[in-house]
Short mmCIF file of C-alpha atoms in Angstrom, two decimals:
data_model
loop_
_atom_site.label_atom_id
_atom_site.label_comp_id
_atom_site.label_asym_id
_atom_site.label_seq_id
_atom_site.Cartn_x
_atom_site.Cartn_y
_atom_site.Cartn_z
CA MET U 1 0.00 0.00 0.00
CA LEU U 2 1.25 3.47 -0.88
CA GLY U 3 1.21 6.22 1.69
CA ILE U 4 -0.80 9.40 1.47
CA PHE U 5 0.44 11.69 -1.28
CA PHE U 6 -0.64 14.46 -3.62
CA LEU U 7 -0.19 14.45 -7.38
CA ALA U 8 2.30 17.00 -8.58
CA GLY U 9 2.82 18.89 -11.83
CA SER U 10 0.24 19.02 -14.59
CA LEU U 11 -2.24 16.69 -12.91
CA VAL U 12 -2.98 19.27 -10.26
CA LYS U 13 -4.69 21.58 -12.82
CA SER U 14 -8.45 21.54 -12.14
CA CYS U 15 -8.34 17.75 -11.93
CA THR U 16 -11.60 16.36 -10.58
CA ALA U 17 -10.56 12.74 -10.22
CA ILE U 18 -8.84 11.73 -7.02
CA GLY U 19 -5.49 13.45 -6.73
CA SER U 20 -4.99 12.42 -3.12
CA LEU U 21 -5.58 9.51 -0.81
CA GLN U 22 -7.10 11.98 1.63
CA VAL U 23 -10.70 13.07 1.03
CA ASN U 24 -12.86 15.16 3.33
CA THR U 25 -16.41 13.80 3.69
CA THR U 26 -19.45 14.58 5.80
CA VAL U 27 -18.39 11.80 8.18
CA GLY U 28 -14.77 12.87 8.50
CA MET U 29 -11.44 12.93 6.69
CA SER U 30 -11.09 9.56 4.95
CA TYR U 31 -7.74 8.00 4.09
CA GLY U 32 -7.70 5.53 1.19
CA LEU U 33 -5.17 3.35 -0.57
CA ILE U 34 -3.69 2.30 -3.89
CA ASN U 35 -2.46 -1.23 -4.49
CA GLY U 36 -0.02 -2.58 -7.04
CA THR U 37 -2.61 -4.59 -8.96
CA THR U 38 -4.61 -1.51 -9.98
CA PRO U 39 -2.17 1.40 -9.55
CA HIS U 40 -4.44 3.96 -11.21
CA VAL U 41 -7.41 3.39 -8.90
CA VAL U 42 -7.83 4.96 -5.49
CA GLN U 43 -9.84 2.80 -3.12
CA PHE U 44 -11.74 4.04 -0.11
CA LEU U 45 -13.02 1.06 1.82
CA GLY U 46 -15.33 0.83 4.82
CA ILE U 47 -16.41 4.46 5.14
CA PRO U 48 -19.32 4.51 7.60
CA TYR U 49 -22.47 6.25 6.36
CA ALA U 50 -24.62 5.46 9.43
CA GLU U 51 -24.15 5.05 13.14
CA PRO U 52 -23.59 1.40 14.11
CA PRO U 53 -27.08 -0.14 14.47
CA VAL U 54 -26.42 -1.56 17.93
CA GLY U 55 -28.08 -1.19 21.32
CA SER U 56 -31.17 0.99 20.97
CA LEU U 57 -30.42 1.47 17.25
CA ARG U 58 -30.75 -2.26 16.54
CA TRP U 59 -34.02 -2.67 14.62
CA ALA U 60 -34.34 1.09 14.22
CA ALA U 61 -34.13 3.27 11.13
CA PRO U 62 -30.52 4.13 10.23
CA VAL U 63 -29.07 7.35 11.61
CA MET U 64 -26.55 9.34 9.56
CA LYS U 65 -23.02 8.93 10.91
CA SER U 66 -21.70 11.82 12.97
CA PRO U 67 -18.28 13.12 11.87
CA GLU U 68 -14.99 11.74 13.17
CA ASP U 69 -11.57 13.33 13.00
CA SER U 70 -10.27 10.66 10.64
CA ILE U 71 -11.44 7.43 9.02
CA ASP U 72 -9.12 4.61 8.04
CA ALA U 73 -10.58 3.60 4.67
CA THR U 74 -7.88 1.09 3.72
CA ARG U 75 -9.68 -2.17 4.45
CA PHE U 76 -13.07 -3.76 3.99
CA SER U 77 -15.47 -3.39 6.88
CA PRO U 78 -17.24 -6.45 8.25
CA SER U 79 -20.25 -7.78 6.42
CA CYS U 80 -23.61 -7.48 8.13
CA PRO U 81 -24.77 -10.41 10.33
CA GLN U 82 -25.72 -13.48 8.31
CA PHE U 83 -25.22 -17.19 8.08
CA ALA U 84 -24.33 -19.44 5.17
CA ASP U 85 -26.02 -22.74 4.45
CA SER U 86 -23.61 -25.61 4.95
CA GLY U 87 -25.08 -27.80 2.22
CA PRO U 88 -23.33 -28.13 -1.16
CA ASP U 89 -24.30 -25.86 -4.03
CA VAL U 90 -22.68 -24.21 -7.03
CA TYR U 91 -21.42 -21.32 -4.92
CA THR U 92 -19.83 -23.39 -2.15
CA VAL U 93 -18.42 -26.23 -4.26
CA ASP U 94 -17.58 -24.78 -7.66
CA VAL U 95 -17.26 -20.98 -7.38
CA PRO U 96 -16.67 -19.87 -3.77
CA GLU U 97 -15.45 -16.55 -5.17
CA PHE U 98 -19.07 -15.37 -4.87
CA ASN U 99 -18.98 -15.66 -1.06
CA ILE U 100 -17.90 -13.06 1.49
CA ASN U 101 -14.35 -13.29 2.83
CA ASN U 102 -14.59 -11.07 5.89
CA PRO U 103 -16.08 -11.46 9.37
CA THR U 104 -19.55 -10.21 10.27
CA SER U 105 -20.59 -7.51 12.70
CA GLU U 106 -23.54 -5.24 13.34
CA ASP U 107 -21.17 -2.32 12.77
CA CYS U 108 -21.42 -2.83 9.01
CA LEU U 109 -23.23 0.16 7.47
CA THR U 110 -20.39 1.29 5.26
CA ILE U 111 -19.60 2.37 1.72
CA ASN U 112 -16.68 1.65 -0.60
CA VAL U 113 -15.57 4.00 -3.38
CA TRP U 114 -13.27 3.18 -6.31
CA SER U 115 -12.17 6.24 -8.29
CA PRO U 116 -9.63 6.69 -11.11
CA LEU U 117 -6.39 8.29 -10.06
CA THR U 118 -6.06 9.98 -13.45
CA PRO U 119 -9.19 10.15 -15.63
CA ALA U 120 -9.01 9.61 -19.37
CA THR U 121 -11.55 12.41 -19.83
CA ASP U 122 -10.93 16.12 -19.58
CA TYR U 123 -9.70 16.95 -16.10
CA THR U 124 -12.52 19.46 -15.55
CA GLU U 125 -15.24 16.87 -16.11
CA LYS U 126 -16.85 15.12 -13.20
CA LEU U 127 -17.16 11.38 -13.75
CA PRO U 128 -20.35 9.28 -13.89
CA VAL U 129 -21.05 7.13 -10.85
CA LEU U 130 -22.29 3.55 -10.64
CA VAL U 131 -23.70 2.52 -7.24
CA TRP U 132 -23.66 -1.25 -6.67
CA MET U 133 -26.07 -3.22 -4.45
CA PHE U 134 -25.23 -6.91 -3.99
CA GLY U 135 -27.68 -9.81 -4.03
CA GLY U 136 -28.14 -12.79 -1.75
CA GLY U 137 -31.89 -13.06 -1.30
CA PHE U 138 -31.74 -10.43 1.48
CA GLN U 139 -30.20 -13.18 3.63
CA ASN U 140 -26.48 -12.89 2.92
CA GLY U 141 -23.89 -11.03 0.90
CA GLY U 142 -21.42 -8.22 1.35
CA LEU U 143 -18.71 -6.12 -0.26
CA ASP U 144 -15.60 -8.27 0.25
CA VAL U 145 -16.53 -10.70 -2.53
CA GLU U 146 -13.74 -11.55 -4.95
CA TYR U 147 -15.87 -11.68 -8.10
CA GLN U 148 -17.56 -8.36 -7.25
CA ILE U 149 -14.68 -5.96 -6.71
CA PRO U 150 -14.57 -3.36 -9.52
CA SER U 151 -10.93 -2.25 -9.28
CA GLN U 152 -9.90 -3.82 -12.58
CA TRP U 153 -12.88 -2.33 -14.43
CA VAL U 154 -12.12 1.18 -13.17
CA GLU U 155 -8.42 0.63 -13.89
CA ARG U 156 -9.27 -0.23 -17.51
CA THR U 157 -11.67 2.61 -18.28
CA GLN U 158 -10.41 5.45 -16.05
CA SER U 159 -13.79 6.97 -16.92
CA HIS U 160 -16.17 6.17 -14.09
CA ILE U 161 -16.49 5.75 -10.35
CA VAL U 162 -17.99 2.73 -8.61
CA VAL U 163 -19.58 2.92 -5.17
CA ALA U 164 -20.71 -0.17 -3.24
CA LEU U 165 -22.89 -0.15 -0.16
CA ASN U 166 -23.59 -2.52 2.73
CA TYR U 167 -27.10 -2.93 4.10
CA ARG U 168 -28.67 -4.98 6.88
CA LEU U 169 -29.88 -8.51 6.09
CA ASN U 170 -32.30 -11.19 7.30
CA ILE U 171 -33.72 -10.65 10.79
CA PHE U 172 -31.53 -7.59 11.35
CA GLY U 173 -32.60 -5.90 8.14
CA PHE U 174 -36.17 -7.14 7.86
CA PRO U 175 -37.41 -8.02 11.37
CA ASN U 176 -41.10 -7.14 10.94
CA ALA U 177 -41.42 -7.11 14.72
CA ALA U 178 -44.65 -6.17 16.50
CA GLY U 179 -42.83 -3.57 18.57
CA GLN U 180 -41.70 -1.54 15.55
CA ASN U 181 -43.38 1.25 13.66
CA GLN U 182 -44.61 0.14 10.25
CA ASN U 183 -42.11 2.40 8.51
CA GLU U 184 -39.24 0.47 10.13
CA TYR U 185 -40.12 -3.06 9.00
CA ASN U 186 -37.73 -2.90 6.01
CA LEU U 187 -34.57 -1.53 7.56
CA GLY U 188 -32.25 -2.91 4.89
CA LEU U 189 -34.05 -0.84 2.25
CA LEU U 190 -33.88 2.24 4.48
CA ASP U 191 -30.12 1.63 4.78
CA GLN U 192 -29.85 1.71 1.00
CA ARG U 193 -31.64 5.05 0.82
CA LEU U 194 -29.43 6.63 3.49
CA ALA U 195 -26.34 5.37 1.66
CA LEU U 196 -27.54 7.08 -1.52
CA GLU U 197 -28.08 10.29 0.42
CA TRP U 198 -24.46 9.97 1.53
CA VAL U 199 -23.42 9.55 -2.11
CA ARG U 200 -25.37 12.66 -3.09
CA SER U 201 -23.61 14.68 -0.41
CA ASN U 202 -20.08 13.35 -0.91
CA ILE U 203 -19.44 12.01 -4.39
CA VAL U 204 -18.15 15.33 -5.73
CA SER U 205 -15.23 15.02 -3.32
CA PHE U 206 -14.24 11.78 -5.07
CA GLY U 207 -14.47 13.29 -8.55
CA GLY U 208 -18.02 12.12 -9.21
CA ASP U 209 -20.90 13.85 -10.93
CA PRO U 210 -23.99 13.88 -8.67
CA SER U 211 -26.18 14.49 -11.73
CA ARG U 212 -25.06 11.17 -13.26
CA VAL U 213 -25.57 8.47 -10.64
CA THR U 214 -26.86 5.08 -11.78
CA LEU U 215 -28.19 2.52 -9.30
CA TRP U 216 -27.18 -1.06 -10.17
CA GLY U 217 -28.11 -4.29 -8.42
CA GLN U 218 -28.21 -8.01 -9.02
CA SER U 219 -30.77 -10.55 -7.76
CA ALA U 220 -32.08 -9.17 -4.43
CA GLY U 221 -29.98 -6.11 -5.22
CA ALA U 222 -31.87 -5.75 -8.50
CA GLY U 223 -35.15 -6.19 -6.65
CA SER U 224 -33.94 -3.44 -4.33
CA VAL U 225 -33.30 -1.17 -7.31
CA ASP U 226 -36.88 -1.64 -8.47
CA TYR U 227 -38.32 -1.23 -4.96
CA TYR U 228 -36.36 2.03 -4.79
CA ASN U 229 -37.76 3.00 -8.19
CA PHE U 230 -41.30 2.83 -6.77
CA ALA U 231 -40.51 4.18 -3.30
CA TYR U 232 -38.92 7.51 -4.28
CA PRO U 233 -40.59 8.71 -7.50
CA LYS U 234 -40.21 12.41 -6.67
CA ASN U 235 -36.71 12.39 -5.19
CA PRO U 236 -34.77 9.47 -6.64
CA ILE U 237 -31.25 10.97 -6.32
CA VAL U 238 -30.19 8.63 -9.15
CA THR U 239 -30.65 9.17 -12.89
CA GLY U 240 -30.67 5.61 -14.21
CA LEU U 241 -31.40 2.04 -13.11
CA ILE U 242 -29.76 -1.31 -13.89
CA MET U 243 -31.45 -4.54 -12.80
CA ASP U 244 -29.57 -7.81 -13.32
CA SER U 245 -31.73 -10.88 -12.65
CA GLY U 246 -34.40 -9.31 -10.53
CA THR U 247 -37.28 -6.81 -10.45
CA ALA U 248 -40.05 -5.90 -8.03
CA LEU U 249 -42.17 -8.64 -9.65
CA HIS U 250 -39.84 -11.42 -8.51
CA PRO U 251 -42.25 -13.88 -6.86
CA THR U 252 -40.28 -14.80 -3.73
CA LEU U 253 -38.33 -11.70 -2.62
CA LEU U 254 -41.26 -10.24 -0.67
CA THR U 255 -42.84 -12.12 2.22
CA ASN U 256 -45.99 -11.57 4.26
CA ASP U 257 -46.33 -11.98 8.02
CA PRO U 258 -48.96 -9.49 9.21
CA THR U 259 -49.09 -10.91 12.73
CA HIS U 260 -45.30 -10.77 13.20
CA THR U 261 -45.12 -14.44 14.12
CA ASN U 262 -41.60 -15.02 12.77
CA PHE U 263 -39.93 -12.47 15.04
CA THR U 264 -42.02 -13.45 18.07
CA PHE U 265 -41.18 -17.12 17.55
CA VAL U 266 -37.44 -16.39 17.51
CA ALA U 267 -37.80 -14.17 20.57
CA GLY U 268 -39.53 -16.98 22.42
CA GLN U 269 -36.69 -19.37 21.64
CA LEU U 270 -34.06 -16.93 22.93
CA GLY U 271 -35.50 -16.09 26.33
CA CYS U 272 -37.73 -13.20 25.29
CA GLY U 273 -41.10 -14.95 25.12
CA GLY U 274 -44.38 -13.98 26.77
CA LEU U 275 -43.70 -10.24 26.66
CA ASN U 276 -45.65 -7.37 25.21
CA ALA U 277 -44.47 -6.04 21.85
CA GLY U 278 -42.24 -3.29 23.19
CA ALA U 279 -40.66 -5.43 25.89
CA GLU U 280 -40.07 -8.24 23.41
CA LEU U 281 -38.09 -5.91 21.16
CA ASP U 282 -36.10 -4.46 24.06
CA CYS U 283 -35.30 -7.96 25.34
CA MET U 284 -34.08 -9.09 21.92
CA ARG U 285 -31.79 -6.05 21.72
CA ASN U 286 -29.84 -7.59 24.59
CA VAL U 287 -29.26 -10.91 22.82
CA SER U 288 -25.98 -11.04 20.91
CA PHE U 289 -26.20 -10.99 17.13
CA SER U 290 -24.08 -14.14 16.94
CA GLU U 291 -26.51 -16.03 19.19
CA ILE U 292 -29.43 -14.93 17.02
CA GLU U 293 -27.73 -15.92 13.78
CA SER U 294 -26.59 -19.24 15.28
CA PHE U 295 -30.16 -20.07 16.22
CA LEU U 296 -31.44 -19.18 12.73
CA LYS U 297 -28.71 -21.25 11.08
CA ASN U 298 -29.41 -24.35 13.16
CA TYR U 299 -33.15 -23.96 12.78
CA ASN U 300 -32.86 -23.59 9.03
CA GLU U 301 -30.49 -26.53 8.57
CA ASN U 302 -32.64 -28.82 10.71
CA GLY U 303 -35.60 -28.15 8.45
CA THR U 304 -37.77 -27.47 11.48
CA ALA U 305 -41.38 -26.34 10.97
CA PRO U 306 -42.64 -23.71 10.74
CA SER U 307 -40.12 -22.22 8.34
CA LEU U 308 -38.86 -18.74 9.15
CA ASN U 309 -38.51 -15.94 6.63
CA PHE U 310 -37.04 -12.52 7.26
CA SER U 311 -37.32 -10.65 3.96
CA PRO U 312 -38.93 -7.38 2.87
CA VAL U 313 -42.64 -7.11 3.64
CA PRO U 314 -45.14 -4.81 1.92
CA ASP U 315 -45.36 -1.75 4.17
CA ASP U 316 -46.80 0.84 1.74
CA VAL U 317 -43.76 2.98 2.49
CA VAL U 318 -40.80 1.48 0.62
CA THR U 319 -42.45 -1.73 -0.62
CA PHE U 320 -45.89 -2.44 -2.03
CA SER U 321 -48.11 -5.38 -2.87
CA ASN U 322 -49.46 -4.05 -6.19
CA TYR U 323 -46.47 -3.32 -8.38
CA THR U 324 -48.12 -3.90 -11.75
CA ALA U 325 -51.00 -1.58 -10.85
CA ARG U 326 -48.59 1.06 -9.58
CA ALA U 327 -46.49 0.73 -12.72
CA LEU U 328 -49.44 1.16 -15.06
CA ALA U 329 -50.58 4.17 -13.02
CA GLY U 330 -47.13 5.72 -13.40
CA ASN U 331 -46.30 5.69 -9.71
CA TYR U 332 -42.53 5.30 -10.10
CA THR U 333 -39.51 7.33 -11.18
CA LYS U 334 -39.82 6.66 -14.94
CA LEU U 335 -36.02 6.65 -15.14
CA PRO U 336 -34.41 4.76 -18.04
CA ALA U 337 -33.36 1.25 -17.14
CA ILE U 338 -31.36 -1.76 -18.27
CA ILE U 339 -33.00 -5.06 -17.35
CA GLY U 340 -31.16 -8.33 -17.94
CA THR U 341 -31.37 -12.03 -17.24
CA ASN U 342 -29.24 -15.12 -17.88
CA THR U 343 -30.09 -18.15 -19.98
CA ASN U 344 -29.53 -20.72 -17.25
CA GLU U 345 -30.28 -18.90 -13.98
CA GLY U 346 -32.00 -21.79 -12.23
CA VAL U 347 -29.28 -24.44 -12.36
CA SER U 348 -27.47 -22.90 -9.39
CA LEU U 349 -30.67 -22.49 -7.35
CA VAL U 350 -32.05 -26.04 -7.33
CA ARG U 351 -30.76 -29.12 -5.52
CA TYR U 352 -27.07 -29.54 -6.33
CA ASN U 353 -25.62 -32.56 -8.10
CA SER U 354 -22.09 -32.39 -9.46
CA GLU U 355 -23.11 -34.55 -12.41
CA GLY U 356 -25.99 -32.28 -13.38
CA VAL U 357 -29.23 -30.94 -11.92
CA ASP U 358 -32.91 -31.56 -12.64
CA MET U 359 -33.33 -29.34 -15.69
CA THR U 360 -37.12 -29.34 -15.52
CA ASN U 361 -36.94 -27.69 -12.10
CA ALA U 362 -34.05 -25.46 -13.12
CA ASN U 363 -35.86 -24.23 -16.23
CA TYR U 364 -38.98 -23.44 -14.22
CA VAL U 365 -36.93 -21.38 -11.74
CA THR U 366 -35.23 -19.52 -14.60
CA LEU U 367 -38.55 -18.61 -16.18
CA SER U 368 -40.73 -18.02 -13.11
CA HIS U 369 -38.19 -16.11 -11.01
CA PHE U 370 -36.29 -14.15 -13.65
CA THR U 371 -37.26 -14.28 -17.32
CA CYS U 372 -41.02 -13.78 -17.02
CA PRO U 373 -40.98 -11.14 -14.24
CA ALA U 374 -38.46 -9.21 -16.37
CA VAL U 375 -40.70 -9.54 -19.42
CA GLN U 376 -43.73 -8.22 -17.53
CA THR U 377 -41.75 -5.42 -15.88
CA THR U 378 -40.55 -4.32 -19.31
CA LYS U 379 -44.08 -4.39 -20.76
CA ASN U 380 -45.37 -2.33 -17.86
CA ARG U 381 -42.70 0.29 -18.46
CA TYR U 382 -43.32 0.28 -22.22
CA ALA U 383 -47.00 1.02 -21.61
CA LEU U 384 -45.94 4.49 -20.42
CA SER U 385 -43.12 4.86 -22.99
CA VAL U 386 -40.36 4.62 -20.37
CA PRO U 387 -37.12 3.51 -22.11
CA THR U 388 -35.95 0.03 -21.16
CA TYR U 389 -32.99 -1.85 -22.60
CA ARG U 390 -33.08 -5.64 -22.46
CA TYR U 391 -30.15 -8.07 -22.44
CA LEU U 392 -29.68 -11.81 -22.15
CA TYR U 393 -26.36 -13.20 -20.94
CA ALA U 394 -25.51 -16.56 -22.52
CA GLY U 395 -21.78 -16.96 -21.85
CA ASN U 396 -20.37 -20.34 -20.87
CA PHE U 397 -16.76 -19.95 -19.77
CA THR U 398 -14.98 -22.69 -17.84
CA ASN U 399 -13.30 -20.36 -15.35
CA ILE U 400 -16.73 -19.06 -14.25
CA SER U 401 -18.81 -22.17 -14.99
CA PRO U 402 -16.45 -25.07 -14.22
CA ARG U 403 -19.03 -27.80 -14.95
CA PRO U 404 -20.40 -28.14 -18.48
CA TRP U 405 -24.04 -28.11 -17.37
CA GLU U 406 -23.76 -24.81 -15.50
CA GLY U 407 -23.61 -22.37 -18.41
CA ALA U 408 -24.98 -18.88 -17.70
CA TYR U 409 -26.22 -19.60 -14.17
CA HIS U 410 -27.50 -17.01 -11.67
CA CYS U 411 -24.66 -14.54 -10.89
CA SER U 412 -22.35 -15.78 -13.66
CA GLU U 413 -22.59 -12.46 -15.53
CA LEU U 414 -21.09 -10.54 -12.63
CA PRO U 415 -17.41 -11.43 -13.16
CA MET U 416 -17.87 -10.27 -16.75
CA PHE U 417 -19.13 -6.85 -15.69
CA PHE U 418 -16.67 -6.44 -12.82
CA GLY U 419 -13.71 -7.58 -14.94
CA THR U 420 -12.84 -10.43 -12.57
CA SER U 421 -13.46 -13.45 -14.81
CA GLY U 422 -9.82 -14.49 -14.77
CA ILE U 423 -9.05 -14.33 -11.06
CA ALA U 424 -9.72 -18.04 -10.40
CA HIS U 425 -10.05 -21.39 -12.20
CA GLY U 426 -7.72 -20.32 -15.00
CA GLY U 427 -7.26 -17.19 -17.04
CA SER U 428 -9.87 -15.75 -19.35
CA THR U 429 -9.77 -16.58 -23.05
CA PRO U 430 -9.32 -13.76 -25.58
CA PHE U 431 -12.96 -14.21 -26.63
CA GLU U 432 -14.11 -14.08 -23.03
CA LEU U 433 -12.25 -10.83 -22.50
CA VAL U 434 -13.83 -9.28 -25.58
CA VAL U 435 -17.30 -10.26 -24.35
CA SER U 436 -16.53 -8.91 -20.88
CA ARG U 437 -15.29 -5.58 -22.19
CA SER U 438 -18.25 -5.26 -24.53
CA MET U 439 -20.59 -5.73 -21.56
CA GLN U 440 -18.64 -3.24 -19.46
CA ASP U 441 -18.65 -0.69 -22.26
CA MET U 442 -22.42 -0.91 -22.68
CA TYR U 443 -22.90 -0.15 -19.00
CA LEU U 444 -20.33 2.63 -19.21
CA ALA U 445 -22.19 4.20 -22.14
CA PHE U 446 -25.43 4.09 -20.15
CA ILE U 447 -24.05 5.62 -16.96
CA THR U 448 -22.20 8.27 -18.97
CA ASP U 449 -24.84 9.39 -21.46
CA GLY U 450 -28.02 7.48 -20.60
CA PRO U 451 -30.17 6.17 -23.46
CA ALA U 452 -28.26 8.28 -25.97
CA GLY U 453 -25.08 6.42 -25.05
CA LEU U 454 -26.69 3.04 -25.71
CA GLU U 455 -28.32 4.17 -28.95
CA THR U 456 -24.92 5.31 -30.18
CA LYS U 457 -23.61 1.80 -29.56
CA GLY U 458 -26.55 0.23 -31.40
CA TRP U 459 -28.57 -0.94 -28.39
CA LYS U 460 -32.18 -0.04 -29.09
CA ALA U 461 -34.83 0.51 -26.43
CA TYR U 462 -37.48 -2.15 -25.99
CA THR U 463 -40.32 -2.50 -28.46
CA PRO U 464 -42.49 -5.61 -28.89
CA ASN U 465 -41.10 -6.08 -32.39
CA GLY U 466 -37.52 -5.40 -31.38
CA ALA U 467 -34.75 -7.62 -30.03
CA VAL U 468 -32.96 -8.58 -26.84
CA LEU U 469 -29.24 -7.87 -26.89
CA GLU U 470 -27.49 -11.20 -26.28
CA PHE U 471 -23.96 -11.41 -24.89
CA GLY U 472 -21.60 -14.34 -25.39
CA LYS U 473 -23.79 -16.88 -27.18
CA GLY U 474 -21.59 -19.47 -28.90
CA ASP U 475 -18.80 -17.55 -30.63
CA THR U 476 -20.78 -14.31 -30.99
CA VAL U 477 -19.73 -11.39 -28.81
CA VAL U 478 -22.99 -9.43 -29.10
CA GLY U 479 -26.02 -10.63 -31.01
CA ASN U 480 -29.75 -10.08 -31.19
CA LEU U 481 -32.60 -12.41 -30.22
CA ALA U 482 -36.02 -11.51 -31.57
CA MET U 483 -38.25 -10.16 -28.78
CA GLU U 484 -41.18 -12.25 -29.95
CA SER U 485 -39.12 -15.41 -29.57
CA PHE U 486 -37.90 -14.28 -26.15
CA GLU U 487 -41.32 -13.38 -24.77
CA LYS U 488 -43.46 -16.24 -26.09
CA VAL U 489 -42.45 -18.47 -23.16
CA CYS U 490 -44.26 -16.21 -20.67
CA ASP U 491 -47.88 -15.63 -19.74
CA GLY U 492 -47.61 -12.58 -17.52
CA ILE U 493 -45.08 -13.43 -14.82
CA GLU U 494 -45.83 -17.14 -15.18
CA PRO U 495 -44.07 -19.41 -17.68
CA VAL U 496 -46.09 -21.09 -20.40
CA ALA U 497 -46.41 -24.78 -19.47
CA GLY U 498 -43.62 -26.90 -20.93
CA SER U 499 -41.53 -23.90 -21.99
CA VAL U 500 -37.76 -23.76 -21.79
CA PRO U 501 -35.73 -20.58 -21.30
CA PRO U 502 -34.89 -18.69 -24.47
CA MET U 503 -31.34 -19.07 -25.68
#
């Protein structure tokens, strides 16, 4: 790691990219780092945007962090409390690079920023900003994930800034406890909003353009992007949306527990039973987060009934139960969006078998959870002439998909966007690199110039008679799949019986 320094000579002239490892923010002077792998990227890791949600702030709305004299932003902060299933799956057996590497803690509400040290653009131009929200079904995930670190992408382009944010998960992010106010049921989503307010206030200090901020998520992160789209139509902060493998119409991301039985059941198992709602919540605030997560892990792995689910619930504040109706009424931001899915999403989400999975089940998951909700979301947006750009990722590269049956499984597009495809299981092929850079450059065009940037590169907005942009199919870098062929497998958000995912 290099010490703190200031650029000298010509780079000092009105340069708006990072010219120092020292940046003053609303939460204090933050000290970042440069490493030898990406020497033209300044990294600021683990900057707190909220007070630690501990003690009385556990299960409360996030509170903006008060300033400190200095912040060591040279290492990843802990991930938020979570537990990982111990059973085998694609992500534990074949590609563990999708899993977090750091410890967990409730003191986890932090932001990372990756900014070019020397931008390729004019030094007086502020750079577009891409804000990343990870997936994990609202149960797990974090920022120290090898396949999801954007340093190499920013190193290559020198033309954009990437911000990544942590948010609370499972029972800590979505408790739905009887003792809470209704507007605090979905704390993880409130964390995301506060983080974006932090970006709005601070990104200029990192060389970013607050008028060009795009919100990007994958899986539950993509669902979060769409929830955000509906929750803040009049004050979105961001100017564009990217949803990889998820929208608000995903059938299993939201749950419903109007009588708060899940939280009360856990409280009863941890010595906080038989209390009124307020006392129950106060009692649970005194139970360690590790004890709570250990109980949930054991309960989940034992397959005990009833099952427990701590995910977003419709609260009519940041989440709703009538997304199609709200979309057709125009109750959302109407920002331009990229919406994408993968050809083989479901193979990594059904029961694992190293020799191959049940493709009937896998195909149904692909269609019902991803393809068809994306199709309906796009149609809803088109009804009000809101520009939407559709892609299908079809790549099958052995260093991301080590087994021949895996193909373009759920998450497999992420190393291509982040530029990390070659960090494990062998280097990337020349063709793979071309596909990856083509995907990166499409996103870069969108975050830089919006729809005009994509139109310039030949990516046309959705029309029923148009085409889905397809990345990495066979030996084709970027191709087109007729929209009619893509959509015929869906009847609303449900797959047509006997259909297989479009390829």
